[in-house]
Amino acid sequence: GWVAPLDETPDAVFAERMLGDGLAIDPTGSVLHAPCDGRVVTVHRSRHAVTLRATNGAEILMHVGLETVALDGEGFTVLVAEGQAVTAGDPLIGFDLDLLARKARSLITPIVVTNPEAFAIVRRAQDHETGVGGFLMELTAVGGAAAGTTAGAGGEVVREVVVPLAHGIHARPAARIAETARGFAAEIALLAVGRRASARSPVGLMSLAIRLGDHVSIVASGPDAQGAVTAIAALIESGMGEGVGEVVAAVEAPPAAPAEPAEPGVLRGVLAAPGLAIGQAVRLVAEEIAVVEAGAGVSAELTALDDALCAVRDRIEASAASGDAARKAILGAHLAFLEDPELTAAARKLIGEGKSAGFAWRRAVGGYVEALRGLGDRRLAERVDDLIDLERQVLRTLLVLEGAGEEETARVLPAGAILLADELLPSQLMGVDPGQVAGFATARGGPTSHVAILAAAMGLPALVAVGQDVLGIADGTALILDAEGGRLRVAPDAQALAAAQSAIAARHEARAAARAAAHQESRTACGTRIEVFANVGSEKDALAAVANGAEGSGLLRTEFLFLDRETPPDEDEQARQYQAVASALEGRPLIVRTLDVGGDKAAPYLPIPAEENPALGLRGVRVSLWRPHLLKTQIRAILRVQPLGQCRIMVPMVGSLSELRAVRAVLEEAKKELGITQAVELGVMIETPAAAVTADLIAAEADFLSIGTNDLTQYVLAMDRGNPELAARIDALHPAVLRMIDQTCKGAAGHGRWVGVCGGLASDLSAVPVLLGLGVTELSATAAIVPEVKALVRRLSLPACRDLAAQTLDLASPEAVRDLAKSFGV
């Protein structure tokens, strides 16, 4: 094809050399050939791009066409495999030239050297026709050194790490790496799968699409390069506390609902936030913000950009300060993007070339938007909304500062508005009055997007990926939004409206009745006592639990004291905090779980070595026995809570009786030191299959057993509960999990021990009668649902529950269990 300068590529990612230097070819042939001897490093999952590592270490990315990732492999045939050695001229990828000409943005194919820190282009071809084997470019190793070595050239320090983060390096980890990098003078970069990004650039780091288990090279040069590499390697290997409790992880959902026959007047979508609502359509159409290309002088445009960035930053910080946890986490990511040096540098470079601040900012953001969309990673592509949101906020602010526009004000909405949009931006949802909004549905978007997280936090039912038909609904049209059912019913008839109104009224009525009776003792209809407790993580949570009628706390997560700090809390600090929670419970039982870190929760002062599978490594009781001084300090602090006996101690992730015995030895030693002679209950969390199948042995020495269904489910099903692709299949009502619970209850009953459930299944109303039927006598749920759990328990007959539970053990799927529970009246 025709060899052209890289500058002529109609894509800022390549033209601005964000991925490296090189050239481009406008192809006339239909096969991409190896330009040199080397080895295939990676083949893109959409088959449109391949990276080679030449024999001298140069890494060369070849990307056939632009925006071809959207074709999802259509028209491409991969002719090599990752890891395969190739020689110059070997075919790599075949492609349908006619199909690409019709469907791709452009056929132009960038050829880019992605490790420019190691190689410089000293001669290149351009502006002429070439064929297979024709000269393209000549590279030389920087400083005359080979680039493939692990000892860096020219004072470079290089270290390879294996990424332990369950969700890879997404927005928040990228922001933390960038923050750490800014504390060093060295130039620092991360290299992965043939691509490179500055460690100071959160967006650039995200564009690497680094996943769990990926090998990443940290490269630094400068006076403090060694310290920089060590610090960033330690941060990555620590896991950064990714996992349970994060707002992002809390709403991971399957990518799509199963296809169903089309229903007249009903649009199908993907659940983003649960709920049922009736309302009227209100379309939100983002106004196009026009920008002029030519600037009014470099100095004036740079000042305008800086002023706009400062104004948006101040606004985001103010909003975060007054928001809930979900809002703070999302706005924190926005701030990191806003301060991204690569993003602002790209805009400043364009301003230096005579462009306006608005044009430069849009062009710079657009380059990264295309880069993230082109990765073929659904979860990272959903972060594009955040960049587009920031683009609009900065452009709007520029207009206001120039006197050419006005600040956006909250739109006045009719009561019961159901918002319809192509995609809803986080700032748009934050800017509406939640009292006026009943829910929303978008044509595009994903279930793990930040706007989906916000909807869940605001209690708004929401659907995404409904399709373009949603944009044709006229304002004011009556709608029924059934998020759990994945349906948006348009212009429902009187019968459908009446049914939805009845369902909503029944829900409200049941919840109101449950709240009114929340403080009554929890007993079944046949008189059996069932304790309904709440899971808590702070004094504030304990107060909410009491207000909702919880009869105690079945799980105090003590990690709130140990994470996000450089040193562990001492005994006095722990004792004060545990006492505050116990006092808030006003004498009700408090089950304190000993420290549960490791795996997906990391503490900086516990340098757990990098593990190939953190979920199966040092975590829970294994960490406590690995660092027994921490366990001893924590147990002493728990024993100091008054009145003595209110607190029970629970050990997480136990896999064998020997671990329980080791903890009991520490407990007895602490009691002796404090002069305590009365018994203190010591229980075990059943979270591993090993603990469940040996529950009879454990119950002989444990005072109680409490089942953590979240971890137990992932271990029984061998499915990572942090993997969004598996989310739809990880259901704790799977018969295999129920059989483990059944075995636990039978093992405990043989020794007269009670069994509780403190995992997510205790908050699932469908599961409550099954759990009671299996022999569970204590449920520790989320505080908000405690009134409904207690109300349900009062309606249940234990013999009927036992019959139900026995039937579930013989079913083949969790769906069958849930259907049976529905027929039971739950």
mmCIF file of C-alpha atoms in Angstrom, residues 551 582-590 643 646:
data_model
loop_
_atom_site.group_PDB
_atom_site.id
_atom_site.type_symbol
_atom_site.label_atom_id
_atom_site.label_comp_id
_atom_site.label_asym_id
_atom_site.label_seq_id
_atom_site.Cartn_x
_atom_site.Cartn_y
_atom_site.Cartn_z
ATOM 1 C CA GLU A 551 -31.549 -7.873 67.628
ATOM 2 C CA ALA A 582 -21.089 -2.252 71.434
ATOM 3 C CA SER A 583 -22.541 0.778 73.229
ATOM 4 C CA ALA A 584 -24.496 1.756 70.105
ATOM 5 C CA LEU A 585 -26.081 -1.719 70.180
ATOM 6 C CA GLU A 586 -27.300 -1.023 73.722
ATOM 7 C CA GLY A 587 -26.301 -4.385 75.149
ATOM 8 C CA ARG A 588 -27.380 -6.519 72.191
ATOM 9 C CA PRO A 589 -24.999 -9.314 71.135
ATOM 10 C CA LEU A 590 -22.025 -8.286 69.031
ATOM 11 C CA PRO A 643 -20.027 -5.559 79.601
ATOM 12 C CA GLN A 646 -21.563 -8.910 74.971
#
